[in-house]
Amino acid sequence: MDFLNAIVAFANFVFVPGLAYGAQLAIGALGVTMIYGILRFSNFAHGDTMAFGTAITILFTTAFVGMGITFGPLPTALLALPFGIGATILLLLGTDWGVYKFYREQKASPVILVIVSMGVMFVMNGVVRFIIGVRDIRFADGERFIITAREFKEMTGLNEGLAIKTTQAITVVVALIAMALLFWFLNKTRTGKSMRAFSDNEDLALLSGINPDWVVKVTWMIVAALATTAGVLYGLDKSFKAFTYFQLLLPIFAAAIVGGLGNPLGAIAGGFVIAFSEVTITYAWKKVLTYLMPESLEPDGLVQLLSTDYKFAVSFAILIIVLLFRPTGLFKGQSV
Amino acid sequence: MSTQVRDTALFGLVAILLIGTGMIQGWNSALLILNMGLISAIMALGVNLQWGFAGLFNIGVMGFVALGGLAAVLVSTEPVPEAWQAGGLRIIAGLVLGALTVVAAVQAQKRLEGRTKTIATLVILVGGFFLYRAVFDPGKVAVEAVNPAVSGNLGGLNLPILLSWPVGGLLAAGAAWVIGKTALGLRSDYLAIATLGIAEIIIAVLKNEDWLARGVKNVIGLDRPVPYEIDLQQDPGFVERAASLGLDPVTASTLYTKVGYAILFTIVLLIILWLAQKALNSPWGRMMRAIRDNETAAEAMGKDVKGRHLQIFILGSAVCGVAGAMMTTLDGQLTPGTYQPLRFTFLVWVMVIVGGSGNNFGAVLGGMLIWWLWVQVEPLGLGLMNILSSGLEDGSALKERMIESAAHMRLLTMGVVLLLVLRFSPRGLIPER
């Protein structure tokens, strides 16, 4: 019985939150990796792109709720998501046309594009604050829990409860759908294949008649969809605040790099590696251990390896360790 | 127009902006902007050393600035004897153990082979971590329990705060050495993200390790290198002199201290600028630029690229550390919660790019100019919104929204300025020569 309790406590505090956070990071990292693989620079504006998409989605959510349109037990934000994605596509295509295109045609070095993306980051950050302000916004509605801790206890008769938030389940499901769509697109469609060819070898791809403008446009559209989805899922799970999205840059980059920049599979793996490391290292293991160990050996302290405020430190430490031993990430990444 | 005239005119523009601020918004505001502008110029010089001279992409400026701030606390505050008694030695011992663990792990990596290497490294790291925690944690708890309302930390050395400026540089240099040793081998993008992460770690440590500098409880009331306003106001001689200039004692005293800071900051800026110019025009500076422009060729000529990179990474970071210590001195307090990458890393980058990377005078100009803009965008934006919305009736939602949005003009303006400069004048206002 104690062993079961330990497993439930582990699932409740480590596995489920880690899975949801990992899925959010993975979708964010997929966007970063797509830009790196095809446009060949690290996009510092990615966190703020996510914030923009989420902000628009929130506006539509509020409007829908005002009009009385809801999604039953599911959050209304899911209905608003396509509109958020649409607006973000327009924003990114506009940014590419107004900003990045010039440098691409000049064949500027990647590091210049990174600095340019810093400028874009500033502008997008300002735009988001214009649109929605700096408040902390909760926009999840519908049912809060699929199963609450109390229901679980009654159902199983265990001491430990397992609570699964609706947003956590939605995150995982939506993430799976998004990933499946992306891989289907990259592996089966003509455009997807040409994007992969472009990413592998630009010159060869151009020689075989691939239209680079089209590839770039599609990339930005996919990135917009991924960024908005990641942002909305994160916002539903926690809350929306312009500044936290900016701070997500570090774990997202860490995930993309750990997996190997430019490699979509790697981004997903990296997202879960980072998320589970963060959660396991900053979780107080006392509860789980108390169930597992004989009474005489029970731990006194919280058995927490690092305090929760060191979350970012953990993602970074993993990043450095991976880079030291595998300079292109766990899966084979690209290098400029 | 010759380049010299142009450069002088640009610095003249900054002077006009500051004087204009003084005449319209008061001299106190102008001096406030000037002081932070001087500090920003020093930070920009530090980044320019790394990026402009050597092409190193460091976006961890915030971390080094914060370390400088830490130095101000560690140097100037009084030690807390009870805390030292409660657990000071334990903490030191813990830290030494931690450092030894890392050294041992590195040695194991170097000396052993194959599977033994992996296992030995893991055993050393994991064992060392728990040993470190076992020694360190009780000390930390004991120290933080000592009078947490006012101290709860070990305190500093009770030395003059001016000494903390070079110490801040040393602290930042030390951190840069450790970081450089591990991260400088990475390619440009990866190095950037590595430094971004390190800055976040430094801030996390400052926020959480209360025994060090009180964490988010902040350290306030740091010493000052200039007299206090209140003392000046009570000094009959000062009041008399103020009156003879036609100033009331309160205004005169605030101006006096700010001018005092400005003089100190200018001296430091001039010293660093002079050194940077010397370095730029020396064989060493030419070698740096050669490495920046073509690493492979420089390496083929027998230059130690990694060693040079480490050198300039340390130097640039040290300059940022000095600026950080100066800023904390000016504020009179260390508040780790206020260190944010947008303000202390990316804004400094805007300064360097706008001013002109690779040119020390450009960095100084960029620092002063962008800082002025950063401060003034909000009132200017508010004024603009007031004019634009003056046709709308009071209390209308649109009008309120427009006025409220002026507060968010800053980031937008900085981004637009950066993008415009990158596009139309990519070498900056005062380009590299």
Tab-separated table of N, CA, C and O in Angstrom, chain A residues 36 41-42 44 98-99 102-103 110-112 114-116 118-123 125-127 129-134 243 246 250 253 257 261 304-307 309-310 312-313 316-317 319-320 323-325 327-328 334-336, chain B residues 51 57 59 109 117 129-130 133 182-183 186-190 192-198 200-201 204-206 208-209 340-342 346-347 349-350 353 374 385 401 404-406 408-412 414-416 418-419 422-424:
chain	number	residue	atom	x	y	z
A	36	TYR	N	15.887	27.828	-36.679
A	36	TYR	CA	17.316	27.590	-36.782
A	36	TYR	C	17.643	26.707	-37.978
A	36	TYR	O	18.596	26.954	-38.715
A	41	PHE	N	19.200	31.048	-37.815
A	41	PHE	CA	19.613	31.903	-36.700
A	41	PHE	C	18.794	31.569	-35.456
A	41	PHE	O	17.735	30.957	-35.555
A	42	SER	N	19.326	31.951	-34.294
A	42	SER	CA	18.594	31.750	-33.046
A	42	SER	C	17.671	32.932	-32.844
A	42	SER	O	18.131	34.056	-32.733
A	44	PHE	N	15.660	35.299	-30.893
A	44	PHE	CA	15.435	35.744	-29.520
A	44	PHE	C	14.022	36.272	-29.314
A	44	PHE	O	13.598	36.483	-28.194
A	98	GLY	N	9.338	42.943	-43.506
A	98	GLY	CA	9.847	44.263	-43.146
A	98	GLY	C	11.255	44.238	-42.573
A	98	GLY	O	11.976	45.240	-42.638
A	99	VAL	N	11.648	43.125	-41.976
A	99	VAL	CA	12.926	43.117	-41.263
A	99	VAL	C	13.886	42.064	-41.808
A	99	VAL	O	14.946	42.388	-42.348
A	102	PHE	N	15.543	41.581	-45.773
A	102	PHE	CA	16.673	42.421	-46.165
A	102	PHE	C	18.008	41.732	-45.848
A	102	PHE	O	18.899	41.664	-46.688
A	103	TYR	N	18.110	41.193	-44.627
A	103	TYR	CA	19.378	40.586	-44.223
A	103	TYR	C	19.616	39.252	-44.921
A	103	TYR	O	20.748	38.877	-45.187
A	110	PRO	N	24.950	34.957	-39.491
A	110	PRO	CA	23.873	34.580	-38.564
A	110	PRO	C	23.846	35.440	-37.308
A	110	PRO	O	22.776	35.740	-36.786
A	111	VAL	N	25.020	35.850	-36.839
A	111	VAL	CA	25.048	36.584	-35.579
A	111	VAL	C	24.375	37.953	-35.734
A	111	VAL	O	23.741	38.461	-34.811
A	112	ILE	N	24.449	38.514	-36.937
A	112	ILE	CA	23.745	39.782	-37.171
A	112	ILE	C	22.231	39.549	-37.072
A	112	ILE	O	21.499	40.341	-36.470
A	114	VAL	N	20.796	37.381	-35.275
A	114	VAL	CA	20.440	37.234	-33.860
A	114	VAL	C	20.235	38.616	-33.239
A	114	VAL	O	19.271	38.848	-32.498
A	115	ILE	N	21.131	39.555	-33.564
A	115	ILE	CA	20.999	40.901	-32.992
A	115	ILE	C	19.740	41.567	-33.531
A	115	ILE	O	19.023	42.246	-32.794
A	116	VAL	N	19.458	41.342	-34.816
A	116	VAL	CA	18.219	41.884	-35.380
A	116	VAL	C	17.023	41.318	-34.617
A	116	VAL	O	16.085	42.046	-34.268
A	118	MET	N	16.949	40.532	-31.629
A	118	MET	CA	16.849	41.241	-30.349
A	118	MET	C	16.001	42.501	-30.511
A	118	MET	O	15.187	42.836	-29.646
A	119	GLY	N	16.207	43.204	-31.625
A	119	GLY	CA	15.385	44.386	-31.889
A	119	GLY	C	13.920	44.014	-32.030
A	119	GLY	O	13.034	44.661	-31.468
A	120	VAL	N	13.664	42.923	-32.780
A	120	VAL	CA	12.290	42.459	-32.956
A	120	VAL	C	11.691	42.089	-31.599
A	120	VAL	O	10.524	42.383	-31.312
A	121	MET	N	12.522	41.482	-30.753
A	121	MET	CA	12.066	41.103	-29.410
A	121	MET	C	11.582	42.334	-28.637
A	121	MET	O	10.505	42.330	-28.043
A	122	PHE	N	12.381	43.398	-28.673
A	122	PHE	CA	11.982	44.643	-27.996
A	122	PHE	C	10.632	45.130	-28.527
A	122	PHE	O	9.734	45.465	-27.757
A	123	VAL	N	10.525	45.183	-29.864
A	123	VAL	CA	9.307	45.734	-30.454
A	123	VAL	C	8.096	44.872	-30.080
A	123	VAL	O	7.063	45.382	-29.636
A	125	ASN	N	7.738	42.842	-27.586
A	125	ASN	CA	7.469	42.979	-26.165
A	125	ASN	C	6.650	44.239	-25.913
A	125	ASN	O	5.650	44.223	-25.181
A	126	GLY	N	7.061	45.348	-26.566
A	126	GLY	CA	6.316	46.597	-26.417
A	126	GLY	C	4.907	46.464	-26.957
A	126	GLY	O	3.939	46.918	-26.332
A	127	VAL	N	4.769	45.813	-28.127
A	127	VAL	CA	3.449	45.668	-28.747
A	127	VAL	C	2.517	44.877	-27.830
A	127	VAL	O	1.361	45.256	-27.605
A	129	ARG	N	2.664	44.599	-24.629
A	129	ARG	CA	2.263	45.426	-23.485
A	129	ARG	C	1.231	46.474	-23.882
A	129	ARG	O	0.342	46.804	-23.106
A	130	PHE	N	1.365	46.989	-25.112
A	130	PHE	CA	0.356	47.916	-25.636
A	130	PHE	C	-1.000	47.232	-25.665
A	130	PHE	O	-2.014	47.773	-25.252
A	131	ILE	N	-1.005	46.001	-26.235
A	131	ILE	CA	-2.265	45.314	-26.490
A	131	ILE	C	-2.959	44.925	-25.200
A	131	ILE	O	-4.150	45.118	-25.039
A	132	ILE	N	-2.198	44.385	-24.263
A	132	ILE	CA	-2.875	43.707	-23.159
A	132	ILE	C	-2.374	44.126	-21.787
A	132	ILE	O	-2.908	43.715	-20.761
A	133	GLY	N	-1.343	44.988	-21.737
A	133	GLY	CA	-0.858	45.455	-20.445
A	133	GLY	C	0.058	44.454	-19.780
A	133	GLY	O	0.462	43.469	-20.387
A	134	VAL	N	0.405	44.721	-18.533
A	134	VAL	CA	1.395	43.886	-17.862
A	134	VAL	C	0.762	43.062	-16.739
A	134	VAL	O	1.454	42.431	-15.966
A	243	PHE	N	5.904	39.212	-18.988
A	243	PHE	CA	7.295	39.021	-18.621
A	243	PHE	C	7.675	37.550	-18.464
A	243	PHE	O	8.787	37.161	-18.805
A	246	PHE	N	8.786	36.070	-21.694
A	246	PHE	CA	10.147	36.428	-22.049
A	246	PHE	C	11.134	35.516	-21.318
A	246	PHE	O	12.130	35.076	-21.883
A	250	LEU	N	14.859	31.004	-21.972
A	250	LEU	CA	15.995	30.190	-21.559
A	250	LEU	C	15.691	28.693	-21.574
A	250	LEU	O	16.388	27.938	-22.244
A	253	PHE	N	15.233	27.557	-25.264
A	253	PHE	CA	16.509	27.421	-25.968
A	253	PHE	C	17.274	26.219	-25.448
A	253	PHE	O	17.867	25.459	-26.221
A	257	ILE	N	18.557	23.219	-27.752
A	257	ILE	CA	19.986	22.944	-27.884
A	257	ILE	C	20.325	21.561	-27.357
A	257	ILE	O	21.103	20.825	-27.970
A	261	LEU	N	20.109	21.622	-32.109
A	261	LEU	CA	19.412	22.672	-32.856
A	261	LEU	C	19.134	22.230	-34.278
A	261	LEU	O	19.984	21.633	-34.931
A	304	GLN	N	15.154	18.182	-0.717
A	304	GLN	CA	15.006	18.940	-1.946
A	304	GLN	C	16.421	19.264	-2.408
A	304	GLN	O	17.214	19.822	-1.647
A	305	LEU	N	16.760	18.898	-3.625
A	305	LEU	CA	18.143	19.091	-4.054
A	305	LEU	C	18.466	20.574	-4.205
A	305	LEU	O	19.527	21.033	-3.839
A	306	LEU	N	17.526	21.338	-4.749
A	306	LEU	CA	17.729	22.781	-4.903
A	306	LEU	C	16.394	23.465	-4.678
A	306	LEU	O	15.347	22.881	-4.945
A	307	SER	N	16.425	24.710	-4.215
A	307	SER	CA	15.150	25.395	-3.996
A	307	SER	C	14.512	25.723	-5.343
A	307	SER	O	15.188	25.847	-6.363
A	309	ASP	N	13.498	28.200	-6.756
A	309	ASP	CA	13.912	29.394	-7.501
A	309	ASP	C	15.091	29.125	-8.419
A	309	ASP	O	15.467	29.971	-9.215
A	310	TYR	N	15.694	27.944	-8.280
A	310	TYR	CA	16.825	27.630	-9.143
A	310	TYR	C	16.408	26.915	-10.428
A	310	TYR	O	17.244	26.329	-11.100
A	312	PHE	N	15.647	27.931	-13.453
A	312	PHE	CA	16.386	28.327	-14.650
A	312	PHE	C	17.826	27.842	-14.582
A	312	PHE	O	18.426	27.473	-15.577
A	313	ALA	N	18.368	27.851	-13.363
A	313	ALA	CA	19.736	27.395	-13.179
A	313	ALA	C	19.848	25.936	-13.624
A	313	ALA	O	20.821	25.550	-14.265
A	316	PHE	N	19.878	25.543	-17.376
A	316	PHE	CA	21.134	25.954	-17.942
A	316	PHE	C	22.250	24.964	-17.654
A	316	PHE	O	23.071	24.667	-18.514
A	317	ALA	N	22.256	24.442	-16.414
A	317	ALA	CA	23.317	23.500	-16.048
A	317	ALA	C	23.271	22.271	-16.970
A	317	ALA	O	24.302	21.799	-17.445
A	319	LEU	N	22.087	22.218	-19.967
A	319	LEU	CA	22.550	22.690	-21.267
A	319	LEU	C	24.079	22.602	-21.363
A	319	LEU	O	24.635	22.049	-22.308
A	320	ILE	N	24.757	23.148	-20.340
A	320	ILE	CA	26.219	23.173	-20.364
A	320	ILE	C	26.775	21.752	-20.355
A	320	ILE	O	27.671	21.410	-21.128
A	323	LEU	N	26.350	20.189	-23.711
A	323	LEU	CA	27.222	20.781	-24.717
A	323	LEU	C	28.676	20.364	-24.533
A	323	LEU	O	29.418	20.201	-25.499
A	324	LEU	N	29.083	20.191	-23.255
A	324	LEU	CA	30.469	19.811	-23.018
A	324	LEU	C	30.771	18.425	-23.572
A	324	LEU	O	31.857	18.174	-24.084
A	325	PHE	N	29.768	17.542	-23.463
A	325	PHE	CA	30.047	16.171	-23.887
A	325	PHE	C	29.581	15.879	-25.302
A	325	PHE	O	30.131	15.045	-25.990
A	327	PRO	N	28.742	18.299	-28.312
A	327	PRO	CA	28.644	19.691	-28.740
A	327	PRO	C	27.475	20.001	-29.672
A	327	PRO	O	27.098	21.159	-29.804
A	328	THR	N	26.872	19.008	-30.323
A	328	THR	CA	25.730	19.340	-31.170
A	328	THR	C	24.425	18.788	-30.603
A	328	THR	O	23.445	18.644	-31.324
A	334	GLN	N	22.501	20.819	-36.088
A	334	GLN	CA	23.287	21.487	-37.131
A	334	GLN	C	24.248	22.468	-36.490
A	334	GLN	O	24.136	22.815	-35.345
A	335	SER	N	25.190	22.926	-37.267
A	335	SER	CA	26.049	24.000	-36.779
A	335	SER	C	26.261	24.978	-37.913
A	335	SER	O	26.327	24.589	-39.080
A	336	VAL	N	26.315	26.250	-37.548
A	336	VAL	CA	26.532	27.263	-38.577
A	336	VAL	C	28.036	27.517	-38.681
A	336	VAL	O	28.674	27.766	-37.680
B	51	TRP	N	32.493	42.482	-27.874
B	51	TRP	CA	31.846	42.324	-29.171
B	51	TRP	C	32.582	43.108	-30.254
B	51	TRP	O	32.899	42.578	-31.319
B	57	PHE	N	30.033	37.098	-28.363
B	57	PHE	CA	28.626	37.446	-28.208
B	57	PHE	C	28.184	37.131	-26.783
B	57	PHE	O	27.702	36.052	-26.499
B	59	ILE	N	25.678	37.793	-23.841
B	59	ILE	CA	24.449	38.459	-23.408
B	59	ILE	C	24.165	38.109	-21.952
B	59	ILE	O	23.033	37.922	-21.541
B	109	GLN	N	38.227	13.900	-15.081
B	109	GLN	CA	37.955	13.973	-16.521
B	109	GLN	C	39.243	13.972	-17.318
B	109	GLN	O	39.339	13.383	-18.386
B	117	LYS	N	36.394	6.743	-16.119
B	117	LYS	CA	36.281	8.197	-16.125
B	117	LYS	C	34.855	8.626	-15.805
B	117	LYS	O	34.626	9.441	-14.914
B	129	PHE	N	28.425	16.678	-3.884
B	129	PHE	CA	27.252	17.540	-3.705
B	129	PHE	C	26.610	17.303	-2.339
B	129	PHE	O	26.313	18.236	-1.602
B	130	PHE	N	26.436	16.011	-1.991
B	130	PHE	CA	25.766	15.745	-0.723
B	130	PHE	C	26.656	16.123	0.456
B	130	PHE	O	26.183	16.643	1.468
B	133	ARG	N	26.403	19.821	0.824
B	133	ARG	CA	25.140	20.228	1.443
B	133	ARG	C	25.154	19.916	2.938
B	133	ARG	O	24.630	20.682	3.745
B	182	THR	N	34.712	27.200	-19.388
B	182	THR	CA	33.777	26.161	-19.811
B	182	THR	C	33.082	26.495	-21.124
B	182	THR	O	32.852	25.623	-21.940
B	183	ALA	N	32.716	27.774	-21.325
B	183	ALA	CA	31.777	28.082	-22.406
B	183	ALA	C	32.411	28.699	-23.641
B	183	ALA	O	31.776	28.759	-24.679
B	186	LEU	N	32.311	27.242	-27.231
B	186	LEU	CA	31.057	27.095	-27.965
B	186	LEU	C	30.992	28.062	-29.136
B	186	LEU	O	31.633	29.101	-29.137
B	187	ARG	N	30.154	27.710	-30.111
B	187	ARG	CA	29.967	28.615	-31.238
B	187	ARG	C	29.122	29.812	-30.835
B	187	ARG	O	28.479	29.798	-29.784
B	188	SER	N	29.075	30.833	-31.692
B	188	SER	CA	28.532	32.128	-31.277
B	188	SER	C	27.137	32.051	-30.656
B	188	SER	O	26.905	32.561	-29.575
B	189	ASP	N	26.210	31.374	-31.337
B	189	ASP	CA	24.848	31.326	-30.807
B	189	ASP	C	24.804	30.621	-29.464
B	189	ASP	O	24.107	31.025	-28.549
B	190	TYR	N	25.549	29.527	-29.393
B	190	TYR	CA	25.535	28.745	-28.174
B	190	TYR	C	26.170	29.521	-27.032
B	190	TYR	O	25.701	29.482	-25.897
B	192	ALA	N	26.134	32.709	-26.696
B	192	ALA	CA	25.160	33.722	-26.295
B	192	ALA	C	24.172	33.130	-25.307
B	192	ALA	O	23.924	33.696	-24.238
B	193	ILE	N	23.629	31.963	-25.642
B	193	ILE	CA	22.611	31.388	-24.771
B	193	ILE	C	23.233	30.926	-23.466
B	193	ILE	O	22.626	31.042	-22.403
B	194	ALA	N	24.479	30.438	-23.533
B	194	ALA	CA	25.166	30.045	-22.305
B	194	ALA	C	25.318	31.244	-21.372
B	194	ALA	O	25.024	31.156	-20.177
B	195	THR	N	25.744	32.391	-21.922
B	195	THR	CA	25.925	33.553	-21.045
B	195	THR	C	24.585	34.059	-20.517
B	195	THR	O	24.495	34.481	-19.362
B	196	LEU	N	23.549	33.991	-21.350
B	196	LEU	CA	22.209	34.377	-20.885
B	196	LEU	C	21.824	33.540	-19.663
B	196	LEU	O	21.328	34.060	-18.660
B	197	GLY	N	22.107	32.246	-19.744
B	197	GLY	CA	21.784	31.353	-18.637
B	197	GLY	C	22.608	31.638	-17.403
B	197	GLY	O	22.099	31.635	-16.288
B	198	ILE	N	23.893	31.929	-17.609
B	198	ILE	CA	24.751	32.189	-16.453
B	198	ILE	C	24.283	33.433	-15.714
B	198	ILE	O	24.256	33.471	-14.474
B	200	GLU	N	21.270	34.474	-15.463
B	200	GLU	CA	20.092	34.092	-14.681
B	200	GLU	C	20.504	33.349	-13.410
B	200	GLU	O	19.905	33.510	-12.357
B	201	ILE	N	21.548	32.502	-13.531
B	201	ILE	CA	21.997	31.751	-12.353
B	201	ILE	C	22.535	32.706	-11.296
B	201	ILE	O	22.236	32.590	-10.114
B	204	ALA	N	19.741	34.280	-9.605
B	204	ALA	CA	19.052	33.322	-8.733
B	204	ALA	C	19.818	33.155	-7.427
B	204	ALA	O	19.233	33.107	-6.337
B	205	VAL	N	21.145	33.081	-7.520
B	205	VAL	CA	21.964	32.945	-6.309
B	205	VAL	C	21.801	34.184	-5.433
B	205	VAL	O	21.588	34.095	-4.221
B	206	LEU	N	21.874	35.356	-6.041
B	206	LEU	CA	21.744	36.595	-5.264
B	206	LEU	C	20.382	36.683	-4.590
B	206	LEU	O	20.258	37.215	-3.493
B	208	ASN	N	18.487	34.118	-3.613
B	208	ASN	CA	18.171	33.049	-2.675
B	208	ASN	C	19.170	32.828	-1.565
B	208	ASN	O	18.818	32.308	-0.521
B	209	GLU	N	20.419	33.182	-1.800
B	209	GLU	CA	21.414	32.939	-0.759
B	209	GLU	C	21.417	34.123	0.196
B	209	GLU	O	22.214	35.040	0.094
B	340	GLN	N	16.979	42.806	-14.404
B	340	GLN	CA	16.230	42.142	-15.466
B	340	GLN	C	17.000	42.241	-16.769
B	340	GLN	O	17.572	43.285	-17.075
B	341	PRO	N	17.017	41.142	-17.525
B	341	PRO	CA	17.853	41.128	-18.734
B	341	PRO	C	17.494	42.214	-19.743
B	341	PRO	O	18.379	42.742	-20.417
B	342	LEU	N	16.204	42.575	-19.840
B	342	LEU	CA	15.852	43.595	-20.821
B	342	LEU	C	16.584	44.896	-20.524
B	342	LEU	O	17.060	45.591	-21.409
B	346	PHE	N	20.110	43.625	-22.626
B	346	PHE	CA	19.736	43.969	-23.995
B	346	PHE	C	19.801	45.469	-24.239
B	346	PHE	O	20.166	45.901	-25.323
B	347	LEU	N	19.496	46.264	-23.223
B	347	LEU	CA	19.589	47.715	-23.411
B	347	LEU	C	21.052	48.122	-23.633
B	347	LEU	O	21.348	49.003	-24.453
B	349	TRP	N	23.249	46.342	-25.023
B	349	TRP	CA	23.537	45.966	-26.417
B	349	TRP	C	23.029	47.005	-27.396
B	349	TRP	O	23.692	47.332	-28.376
B	350	VAL	N	21.834	47.533	-27.130
B	350	VAL	CA	21.313	48.600	-27.993
B	350	VAL	C	22.299	49.769	-27.985
B	350	VAL	O	22.606	50.346	-29.029
B	353	ILE	N	25.363	48.895	-30.183
B	353	ILE	CA	25.068	48.833	-31.621
B	353	ILE	C	24.766	50.226	-32.160
B	353	ILE	O	25.252	50.617	-33.228
B	374	TRP	N	15.917	56.404	-23.031
B	374	TRP	CA	15.205	55.436	-22.184
B	374	TRP	C	14.425	56.150	-21.090
B	374	TRP	O	13.296	55.803	-20.772
B	385	MET	N	0.735	61.420	-26.408
B	385	MET	CA	-0.591	60.824	-26.281
B	385	MET	C	-1.592	61.868	-25.794
B	385	MET	O	-2.749	61.875	-26.203
B	401	ARG	N	-6.995	54.549	-22.550
B	401	ARG	CA	-6.123	53.501	-23.095
B	401	ARG	C	-4.877	54.123	-23.704
B	401	ARG	O	-3.764	53.637	-23.534
B	404	GLU	N	-2.610	55.474	-20.979
B	404	GLU	CA	-2.018	54.357	-20.245
B	404	GLU	C	-0.898	53.697	-21.062
B	404	GLU	O	0.130	53.294	-20.524
B	405	SER	N	-1.101	53.632	-22.375
B	405	SER	CA	-0.145	52.905	-23.202
B	405	SER	C	1.187	53.628	-23.313
B	405	SER	O	2.193	53.036	-23.688
B	406	ALA	N	1.215	54.908	-22.971
B	406	ALA	CA	2.476	55.642	-23.037
B	406	ALA	C	3.542	54.976	-22.179
B	406	ALA	O	4.734	55.029	-22.482
B	408	HIS	N	4.239	52.017	-21.999
B	408	HIS	CA	4.896	50.891	-22.665
B	408	HIS	C	5.681	51.319	-23.902
B	408	HIS	O	6.118	50.487	-24.686
B	409	MET	N	5.838	52.629	-24.061
B	409	MET	CA	6.532	53.144	-25.248
B	409	MET	C	8.011	52.782	-25.270
B	409	MET	O	8.622	52.681	-26.315
B	410	ARG	N	8.590	52.634	-24.073
B	410	ARG	CA	10.033	52.470	-23.955
B	410	ARG	C	10.586	51.339	-24.802
B	410	ARG	O	11.464	51.535	-25.625
B	411	LEU	N	10.045	50.124	-24.539
B	411	LEU	CA	10.594	48.958	-25.217
B	411	LEU	C	10.399	49.079	-26.716
B	411	LEU	O	11.300	48.793	-27.505
B	412	LEU	N	9.205	49.562	-27.071
B	412	LEU	CA	8.901	49.709	-28.488
B	412	LEU	C	9.906	50.654	-29.151
B	412	LEU	O	10.489	50.332	-30.190
B	414	MET	N	12.915	51.502	-28.146
B	414	MET	CA	14.260	50.932	-28.186
B	414	MET	C	14.386	49.934	-29.330
B	414	MET	O	15.377	49.920	-30.058
B	415	GLY	N	13.356	49.101	-29.494
B	415	GLY	CA	13.378	48.122	-30.571
B	415	GLY	C	13.425	48.799	-31.928
B	415	GLY	O	14.221	48.430	-32.801
B	416	VAL	N	12.596	49.817	-32.101
B	416	VAL	CA	12.554	50.503	-33.395
B	416	VAL	C	13.894	51.180	-33.670
B	416	VAL	O	14.439	51.091	-34.776
B	418	LEU	N	16.835	50.329	-32.527
B	418	LEU	CA	17.828	49.294	-32.846
B	418	LEU	C	17.654	48.794	-34.278
B	418	LEU	O	18.622	48.684	-35.040
B	419	LEU	N	16.397	48.518	-34.650
B	419	LEU	CA	16.157	47.983	-35.994
B	419	LEU	C	16.531	49.011	-37.063
B	419	LEU	O	17.135	48.656	-38.084
B	422	LEU	N	20.345	49.230	-37.291
B	422	LEU	CA	20.896	48.024	-37.926
B	422	LEU	C	20.655	48.042	-39.432
B	422	LEU	O	21.468	47.560	-40.212
B	423	ARG	N	19.518	48.606	-39.819
B	423	ARG	CA	19.167	48.570	-41.226
B	423	ARG	C	19.884	49.655	-42.027
B	423	ARG	O	20.467	49.393	-43.073
B	424	PHE	N	19.847	50.878	-41.501
B	424	PHE	CA	20.315	51.980	-42.322
B	424	PHE	C	21.714	52.463	-41.969
B	424	PHE	O	22.349	53.182	-42.734
